[in-house]
Amino acid sequence: MANPAILTVDDDPAVSRSVARDVRRRYGDRYRVVRADSGPAALDALREIKLRGEQVALMLADYRMPEMNGIQFLESAMDIFPRARRVLLTAYADTDAAIDAINVVDLDHYLLKPWNPPEEKLYPVVDALLEAWLAAPDQSIPDTKVVGHRWSAPSFAVRDFLARNLVPYRWLTTEDAEGMRLLSAAGAGPDDVPLVITPDGVSLVKPSESTLAAHVGLTTTPAEEFYDLVVVGAGPAGLGAAVYGASEGLRTVLVEQRATGGQAGQSSRIENYLGFPDGVSGAQLTDRARRQALRFGAEILTTREVVALDAGGSTRLIRFSDGSSVAAHTVVLATGVSYRLLEVPGLAELTGRGVFYGSAATEAPSCSGEEIYIVGGANSAGQAAVYFSRYARRVHMLIRGPDLTRSMSSYLVDQIAAIPTIEVHPHTQVVGASGGDHLETLTLCDPRSGQAREVNTSWLFIFIGAQPRTDWLDKAVVRDANGFVVTGSDLVVDGSRPAGWSLPRDPYHLESSMPGVFAAGDVRAYSVKRVASAVGEGAMAVSLIHRYLEAQ
């Protein structure tokens, strides 16, 4: 088991290094010292520690920080590690704020800066707090253990599935003594990975996602055969529809093939979402929305692949890949989009072994001190670049255009320009990749001159646009040439309603060519590709569903 962590957070680099150095000097043999330069970054670190099933003993936070002050950080951190000891670092002028924080965040102590010598002013305080924590530490929570190879694509898939479904786990490689011990105890060998050991001690060798979901507490089977509303896809639009549908009394089930959150759930930081001035990670937003939907009574099913949509009178039937089905009065299609594959020689064989589509935040700590490459110039790529810059020695952004301004929000362009470890390479494309058990070399090319060069790297993250997840719909509803679901007035051409439309009215704004079936979010043709608009469309779909049901 990893040593408990002591977290320090201060936006002043000199002070941050000083705090971490003093703490590590005395406690580094028993505790792992984690350093962050802002409140949001520290919260991200705490969530990663939580997902790994590890513990935090002590948090030391500076009071004066620009994005999120120390009191705000400690208040948020209490939700993640409620029994960790909390210390606020203050200047003399801020002592009143520190005293107020005792009531706001149940502060254990505040320390005035500077504290030289630490032997007199720092260590006695920390000693006492750590002793108190050891006397009553966080209660041990049985965790899921994953044993695998560092560069194994199936091992990565299991870790990514657990992380995106917010299931805490401990990652052990076949190079760890404990990892090999667990393999031996399960009667498995180094080639039998990934091995997953559930909290109740069940060993799963190379489990499918559905098997894994069933053993880690995720729901995979609907409780009923008929609902008022089936929502297909658990991204922001689907979660929005589930929250509003369930809160307004509709019997609602949300069906997701992989994990709640969709592409937005993989975002390291969403900074332009209303109500979060300091930004919010996709995982945090997803977790809140998921808990909100469950609180209102919605069911959430994972690892269920939807393969067909049928109509039978006023009933809409959703068919699953295992042959089962679920029926409802109405359906919301919120399947979102997936990143397009980069068709380059060598990449397919290395996917999951150094080549990743999307942010793959589970891999960020492994990128520490290394050179990583990101393909793409839209917001998702920019958010990933900012996030990975906290770990990597240098982040290289490869874009086809001359700069980022044409495809990325200006706030993000400004952030990237201010981070010296991010380098943008205009007019650059990946044309080749090679490696043994993992990615080792990329071939880059300037399409204007045709000049190519090779770079050594073990990490490539790809964000090159999106394609709708609608192949399974076949001809059930009208889709445009790119596969997006056509809705509302766009279905009425020259005054004619779509073929097969049986109602004496035009389709509602978000309604597809099948009455009672609505589309929301990125999967809908001509939608605005933003988290806020997706959530709004999910809520709007429920309002239109009420109108549809009242008319039946």
XYZ file of C-alpha atoms in Angstrom:
552
model
C 0.000 0.000 0.000
C 1.379 3.429 -0.929
C 2.348 5.784 1.877
C -0.370 8.272 2.905
C -0.035 11.651 1.230
C 0.645 15.109 2.584
C -0.690 17.684 0.112
C 0.684 21.227 -0.097
C -0.851 23.914 -2.309
C 0.522 27.411 -2.918
C 0.468 29.533 -6.089
C 3.862 31.116 -5.327
C 6.471 28.714 -6.819
C 9.193 29.714 -4.323
C 6.931 29.271 -1.307
C 5.521 26.041 -2.744
C 8.985 24.555 -3.132
C 9.934 25.702 0.356
C 6.872 24.140 1.980
C 7.316 20.850 0.139
C 11.041 20.774 0.922
C 10.534 21.341 4.654
C 7.754 18.742 4.838
C 9.646 16.168 2.775
C 12.803 16.598 4.852
C 11.095 15.419 8.016
C 8.249 13.199 6.782
C 9.368 11.959 3.371
C 10.270 8.496 4.653
C 6.705 7.852 5.893
C 4.511 10.078 3.738
C 4.313 10.949 0.059
C 4.470 14.716 -0.429
C 2.246 15.976 -3.262
C 2.645 19.586 -4.391
C 0.102 21.681 -6.353
C 0.195 25.280 -7.578
C -3.530 26.088 -7.410
C -6.738 24.995 -5.726
C -8.203 23.345 -8.852
C -4.940 21.481 -9.516
C -4.875 20.295 -5.898
C -8.469 19.037 -6.161
C -7.553 17.109 -9.308
C -4.635 15.541 -7.407
C -6.928 14.562 -4.532
C -9.374 12.883 -6.914
C -6.568 10.874 -8.527
C -5.380 9.761 -5.077
C -8.956 8.784 -4.203
C -9.365 6.787 -7.417
C -6.196 4.848 -6.597
C -7.668 3.929 -3.212
C -4.928 5.761 -1.296
C -5.169 8.100 1.695
C -4.397 11.724 2.502
C -3.291 12.498 6.035
C -2.727 16.253 5.915
C -3.464 19.225 3.635
C -1.606 22.544 3.891
C -3.141 25.315 1.775
C -2.103 28.932 1.296
C -4.912 31.406 1.970
C -4.199 33.938 -0.800
C -4.494 32.177 -4.166
C -6.068 33.820 -7.254
C -8.344 31.104 -8.668
C -9.550 29.580 -5.434
C -8.387 30.712 -2.010
C -7.260 28.297 0.653
C -10.559 28.276 2.531
C -12.510 27.502 -0.644
C -10.068 24.725 -1.504
C -10.225 23.113 1.938
C -14.020 23.295 1.885
C -14.107 21.387 -1.426
C -11.378 18.995 -0.282
C -13.459 17.971 2.725
C -15.879 16.210 0.360
C -13.052 14.029 -0.963
C -11.041 13.319 2.204
C -13.241 14.414 5.118
C -10.900 13.123 7.838
C -7.637 14.520 6.517
C -6.171 17.197 8.807
C -6.414 20.756 7.462
C -3.923 23.609 7.863
C -4.226 27.125 6.418
C -1.003 29.021 5.634
C -1.474 32.742 6.220
C 0.284 36.060 6.510
C -0.186 38.094 9.686
C -2.741 40.331 7.951
C -4.955 37.300 7.219
C -5.285 35.936 10.732
C -8.929 37.056 10.964
C -9.741 35.019 7.856
C -7.926 32.042 9.333
C -9.930 32.290 12.547
C -13.183 32.458 10.551
C -12.082 29.344 8.631
C -12.047 27.337 11.843
C -15.836 27.334 11.664
C -16.215 27.197 7.878
C -13.935 24.234 7.148
C -13.343 22.839 10.630
C -9.736 24.031 10.396
C -7.270 22.117 12.546
C -4.595 24.835 12.635
C -3.296 27.912 10.862
C 0.368 28.744 10.412
C 1.865 32.194 9.943
C 4.446 32.569 7.168
C 7.406 32.446 7.361
C 7.894 29.730 9.982
C 11.651 29.637 10.296
C 13.005 27.682 11.955
C 10.664 24.816 11.012
C 11.927 22.747 13.938
C 10.183 25.219 16.259
C 7.250 26.611 14.276
C 6.257 23.964 11.725
C 7.213 20.450 12.778
C 5.594 20.449 16.251
C 2.251 21.419 14.694
C 2.488 18.846 11.888
C 3.689 16.152 14.320
C 0.607 16.641 16.474
C -1.782 16.610 13.515
C -0.269 13.463 12.026
C -0.430 11.734 15.386
C -4.113 12.641 15.629
C -4.732 11.352 12.101
C -2.935 8.084 12.809
C -5.057 7.617 15.907
C -8.230 7.883 13.832
C -7.355 7.623 10.111
C -9.779 7.415 7.220
C -11.567 4.129 7.546
C -10.171 1.621 5.128
C -12.435 1.160 2.126
C -12.033 -2.121 0.264
C -10.681 -1.220 -3.140
C -10.541 -2.764 -6.568
C -7.055 -3.836 -7.614
C -5.899 -3.945 -11.229
C -2.741 -5.835 -12.209
C -1.363 -5.405 -15.706
C 1.475 -4.382 -17.984
C 2.303 -0.712 -18.309
C 2.043 -0.855 -22.093
C -0.872 -3.290 -22.350
C -3.867 -1.928 -24.292
C -6.356 -4.223 -22.450
C -4.875 -3.137 -19.111
C -5.308 0.505 -20.097
C -8.899 -0.166 -21.189
C -9.786 -1.610 -17.770
C -8.186 1.283 -15.906
C -9.851 3.841 -18.161
C -13.234 2.149 -17.734
C -12.958 2.195 -13.943
C -11.690 5.767 -13.802
C -14.414 7.115 -16.113
C -17.066 5.319 -14.057
C -15.538 6.826 -10.871
C -14.688 3.442 -9.363
C -11.631 3.748 -7.056
C -8.887 1.254 -7.851
C -5.229 0.507 -7.183
C -2.958 -0.007 -10.184
C -0.184 -2.578 -9.859
C 2.141 -3.627 -12.653
C 3.745 -6.993 -13.245
C 6.995 -5.310 -12.212
C 5.665 -4.841 -8.671
C 6.228 -7.577 -6.114
C 2.667 -7.179 -4.867
C 1.329 -7.401 -8.430
C 3.127 -10.702 -9.009
C 1.940 -11.975 -5.624
C -1.671 -11.252 -6.548
C -1.252 -12.957 -9.926
C 0.161 -16.029 -8.210
C -2.623 -16.068 -5.623
C -5.189 -15.972 -8.429
C -3.479 -18.861 -10.203
C -2.515 -16.556 -13.074
C 0.746 -15.642 -14.767
C 2.291 -12.495 -16.253
C 0.445 -13.072 -19.529
C -2.961 -13.340 -17.821
C -3.502 -9.603 -17.585
C -5.342 -7.510 -16.865
C -6.266 -9.179 -13.602
C -8.948 -7.425 -11.576
C -9.526 -8.247 -7.924
C -12.840 -6.867 -6.673
C -13.433 -5.530 -3.131
C -15.081 -8.812 -2.152
C -12.036 -10.807 -3.287
C -13.256 -12.121 -6.649
C -10.456 -12.480 -9.221
C -11.338 -11.614 -12.834
C -8.845 -12.513 -15.549
C -9.183 -10.401 -18.700
C -12.787 -9.459 -17.839
C -15.191 -7.947 -20.347
C -16.568 -4.521 -19.479
C -19.999 -5.977 -18.712
C -18.499 -8.568 -16.346
C -16.348 -5.911 -14.704
C -19.300 -3.556 -14.287
C -21.404 -6.230 -12.616
C -18.641 -6.951 -10.069
C -17.813 -3.369 -9.089
C -21.309 -2.222 -8.249
C -22.491 -0.715 -11.550
C -26.040 -1.456 -12.678
C -26.351 -3.338 -15.964
C -29.939 -4.673 -15.976
C -33.119 -2.548 -16.098
C -35.453 -2.918 -13.145
C -38.575 -2.650 -15.316
C -39.696 -3.603 -18.799
C -41.498 -0.357 -19.601
C -40.628 3.302 -18.919
C -41.921 6.731 -19.747
C -38.502 7.735 -21.056
C -35.392 5.912 -22.240
C -32.327 8.111 -22.664
C -29.617 6.595 -24.857
C -26.196 8.029 -24.052
C -24.947 9.500 -20.776
C -23.026 12.559 -21.880
C -24.108 16.057 -20.769
C -27.251 15.970 -22.957
C -28.274 12.523 -21.723
C -27.575 13.358 -18.093
C -29.535 16.595 -18.478
C -32.506 14.700 -19.909
C -32.312 12.082 -17.143
C -32.182 14.693 -14.367
C -35.111 16.701 -15.713
C -37.132 13.657 -16.747
C -36.823 11.924 -13.379
C -37.298 15.142 -11.391
C -40.579 15.781 -13.229
C -42.001 12.366 -12.438
C -41.194 10.423 -15.604
C -40.072 6.828 -15.096
C -36.615 7.286 -16.590
C -33.780 4.939 -17.494
C -30.433 6.171 -18.820
C -28.503 3.689 -20.971
C -24.753 4.055 -21.549
C -22.425 1.728 -23.412
C -19.248 2.666 -21.561
C -19.197 5.430 -18.948
C -21.182 8.486 -17.942
C -19.885 11.852 -19.090
C -19.122 11.178 -22.736
C -16.323 13.262 -24.234
C -17.006 16.055 -21.739
C -16.386 13.598 -18.905
C -12.827 13.157 -20.169
C -12.115 16.887 -20.115
C -9.512 17.900 -17.552
C -10.966 21.386 -17.094
C -14.124 23.070 -18.453
C -13.750 26.776 -17.756
C -16.639 28.358 -19.662
C -19.532 26.429 -18.093
C -22.022 28.685 -16.333
C -21.747 28.766 -12.546
C -18.165 27.502 -12.233
C -15.929 30.602 -12.301
C -12.890 28.551 -11.316
C -13.643 25.848 -13.867
C -14.734 22.277 -13.284
C -13.282 18.996 -14.460
C -15.390 16.787 -16.684
C -15.221 14.013 -14.095
C -16.453 16.309 -11.328
C -19.334 17.667 -13.420
C -20.279 14.152 -14.503
C -20.209 12.833 -10.944
C -22.507 15.593 -9.727
C -24.949 15.104 -12.605
C -24.948 11.339 -12.153
C -25.662 11.601 -8.418
C -28.364 14.156 -9.124
C -30.110 11.864 -11.619
C -29.979 8.953 -9.180
C -31.332 11.107 -6.356
C -34.404 11.943 -8.458
C -34.986 8.252 -9.136
C -33.514 7.706 -12.606
C -31.930 4.333 -13.328
C -28.482 4.330 -14.932
C -27.366 1.261 -16.881
C -23.771 0.805 -18.024
C -22.124 -1.524 -20.558
C -25.361 -1.857 -22.494
C -24.885 -1.585 -26.247
C -27.991 -0.382 -28.058
C -28.263 -1.876 -31.554
C -31.721 -0.914 -32.821
C -34.693 1.399 -32.381
C -38.153 0.151 -33.375
C -41.664 1.584 -33.273
C -44.752 -0.393 -32.346
C -47.809 1.836 -32.250
C -47.197 4.386 -29.494
C -44.413 2.249 -27.988
C -40.736 2.802 -28.728
C -38.501 -0.254 -28.366
C -34.766 -0.106 -27.636
C -32.953 -3.355 -28.484
C -29.645 -4.398 -26.892
C -26.789 -6.422 -28.357
C -27.521 -9.386 -26.073
C -30.998 -9.776 -27.570
C -32.886 -8.166 -24.696
C -34.877 -4.942 -25.004
C -36.640 -2.207 -23.063
C -39.789 -0.330 -24.084
C -40.943 3.229 -23.415
C -43.379 5.911 -24.448
C -40.510 8.200 -25.538
C -36.797 8.134 -26.297
C -34.052 10.756 -26.185
C -31.079 10.044 -28.452
C -28.003 11.552 -26.795
C -25.268 9.228 -28.031
C -22.909 12.101 -28.779
C -19.880 11.746 -31.003
C -16.593 9.877 -30.985
C -13.147 11.028 -32.069
C -12.287 10.149 -35.646
C -9.480 7.681 -36.132
C -6.220 9.031 -37.468
C -5.513 6.826 -40.476
C -1.720 6.722 -40.316
C 0.542 3.670 -40.765
C 1.503 2.160 -37.419
C -1.027 3.938 -35.191
C -3.719 1.247 -35.077
C -1.294 -1.357 -33.737
C -0.126 1.013 -30.984
C -3.528 2.238 -29.783
C -3.661 1.875 -26.010
C 0.116 1.407 -25.949
C 1.206 5.020 -26.176
C -1.422 6.140 -28.701
C -4.701 7.347 -27.182
C -7.890 8.962 -28.471
C -9.054 11.604 -26.031
C -7.323 12.846 -22.910
C -6.690 9.455 -21.196
C -6.201 11.277 -17.899
C -5.280 8.004 -16.185
C -1.979 8.147 -18.064
C -1.040 11.698 -17.027
C 1.114 10.749 -13.992
C 3.045 8.283 -16.172
C 3.984 11.172 -18.498
C 5.963 12.903 -15.763
C 9.140 14.447 -17.155
C 8.534 13.212 -20.715
C 7.809 14.755 -24.119
C 4.219 14.213 -25.260
C 2.442 15.046 -28.519
C -1.170 16.139 -29.017
C -2.913 16.156 -32.404
C -5.748 18.671 -32.716
C -6.470 22.363 -32.346
C -9.954 22.585 -30.819
C -10.922 23.125 -27.174
C -10.624 19.481 -26.152
C -7.036 19.358 -27.387
C -6.229 22.664 -25.670
C -7.690 21.541 -22.348
C -5.625 18.344 -22.561
C -2.453 20.322 -23.331
C -2.926 22.534 -20.273
C -3.618 19.501 -18.082
C -0.679 17.419 -19.294
C 1.681 20.395 -18.952
C 1.501 19.847 -15.191
C 3.245 16.511 -15.645
C 5.199 16.423 -18.903
C 8.547 18.070 -19.537
C 7.108 19.504 -22.759
C 3.771 19.273 -24.576
C 3.839 19.532 -28.375
C 0.575 20.518 -30.085
C 0.427 19.485 -33.748
C -2.082 21.463 -35.829
C -2.784 21.634 -39.563
C -3.571 25.362 -39.644
C -1.353 28.395 -39.051
C -2.472 28.952 -35.424
C -5.053 28.027 -32.791
C -7.341 31.037 -33.091
C -9.609 29.573 -35.796
C -10.774 26.554 -33.795
C -10.143 27.267 -30.095
C -11.760 29.605 -27.547
C -9.683 32.711 -26.921
C -9.375 32.129 -23.154
C -7.747 28.779 -23.876
C -5.451 30.223 -26.555
C -4.260 32.784 -23.985
C -3.663 30.096 -21.368
C -1.587 28.003 -23.728
C 0.482 31.016 -24.792
C 1.300 31.684 -21.119
C 2.599 28.144 -20.422
C 6.249 27.902 -21.497
C 6.248 24.101 -21.612
C 3.565 23.981 -24.345
C 4.841 24.346 -27.902
C 2.464 24.727 -30.847
C 3.635 23.327 -34.199
C 1.580 24.840 -37.080
C 1.243 23.134 -40.463
C 2.280 19.793 -38.955
C 0.747 16.352 -39.505
C 1.543 12.871 -38.216
C 2.271 10.598 -41.169
C 3.821 7.570 -39.457
C 4.395 5.813 -36.140
C 6.545 2.920 -35.015
C 7.543 1.040 -31.887
C 7.915 -2.348 -30.253
C 5.696 -3.031 -27.254
C 4.757 0.678 -27.211
C 5.032 3.854 -29.258
C 8.639 4.947 -29.758
C 8.806 7.168 -32.849
C 6.518 9.548 -34.759
C 7.067 10.814 -38.280
C 5.899 14.416 -38.716
C 5.444 16.252 -41.985
C 4.854 19.817 -43.166
C 2.275 19.353 -45.983
C 3.362 22.579 -47.676
C 6.909 21.433 -48.334
C 6.546 17.686 -47.906
C 9.531 17.751 -45.568
C 9.385 14.993 -42.927
C 11.200 14.487 -39.652
C 11.185 11.880 -36.890
C 10.739 12.514 -33.173
C 11.154 10.132 -30.261
C 8.181 9.886 -27.918
C 6.109 7.328 -26.052
C 2.933 9.424 -25.897
C 0.471 10.593 -28.545
C -3.032 11.894 -27.748
C -5.430 12.461 -30.662
C -8.331 14.951 -30.855
C -9.267 15.295 -34.528
C -12.937 16.080 -34.707
C -15.888 13.835 -34.248
C -18.328 11.507 -35.930
C -21.831 10.759 -34.578
C -22.550 7.432 -32.946
C -25.624 6.710 -35.039
C -24.793 3.728 -37.270
C -27.017 1.543 -35.103
C -30.062 3.647 -36.045
C -29.894 2.498 -39.677
C -33.074 3.879 -41.306
C -35.143 4.234 -38.129
C -34.830 8.035 -38.242
C -33.665 10.547 -40.832
C -29.956 11.388 -40.648
C -27.931 13.828 -42.696
C -25.024 12.913 -44.991
C -22.620 12.897 -42.021
C -24.833 10.689 -39.865
C -26.242 13.370 -37.524
C -29.921 13.064 -36.546
C -32.138 15.612 -38.316
C -34.843 17.162 -36.123
C -37.661 19.685 -36.018
C -38.219 22.143 -38.864
C -35.221 20.744 -40.761
C -37.360 17.660 -41.455
C -40.006 19.706 -43.247
C -38.851 20.267 -46.840
C -40.947 22.454 -49.146
C -43.868 22.101 -46.773
C -43.714 18.289 -46.797
C -43.248 16.317 -43.593
C -40.842 13.351 -43.519
C -41.923 10.059 -45.063
C -43.828 7.896 -42.603
C -44.764 10.813 -40.329
C -48.228 9.933 -39.000
C -49.205 12.930 -36.864
C -51.243 15.964 -38.032
C -48.561 18.379 -36.805
C -44.961 19.179 -37.717
C -42.160 17.609 -35.642
C -41.295 19.488 -32.475
C -37.984 21.359 -32.366
C -35.837 18.415 -31.120
C -38.081 15.632 -32.419
C -36.764 13.192 -35.005
C -38.636 11.707 -37.943
C -40.038 9.051 -35.573
C -42.699 10.688 -33.353
C -41.785 10.543 -29.666
C -38.080 10.118 -30.378
C -36.000 13.226 -29.678
C -32.321 14.053 -30.211
C -30.195 16.260 -27.968
C -26.588 17.390 -27.867
C -23.781 16.698 -30.299
C -25.613 13.857 -32.078
C -28.221 16.294 -33.421
C -27.647 17.950 -36.787
C -26.746 21.659 -36.566
C -26.397 21.580 -32.769
C -23.960 23.863 -30.959
C -21.069 21.688 -29.802
C -20.825 23.000 -26.231
C -21.514 21.385 -22.859
C -23.977 24.081 -21.807
C -26.074 23.751 -24.978
C -26.090 19.948 -24.667
C -27.421 20.143 -21.100
C -29.988 22.711 -22.234
C -31.177 20.515 -25.085
C -31.514 17.577 -22.704
C -33.783 19.671 -20.492
C -35.707 21.061 -23.486
C -36.312 17.544 -24.803
C -38.108 16.662 -21.566
C -40.355 19.720 -21.912
C -41.258 18.634 -25.442
C -41.820 15.063 -24.233
C -44.498 16.335 -21.841
C -46.242 18.037 -24.771
C -46.003 14.823 -26.788
C -47.408 12.653 -23.975
C -50.257 15.067 -23.222
C -51.393 14.848 -26.843
C -51.449 11.055 -26.930
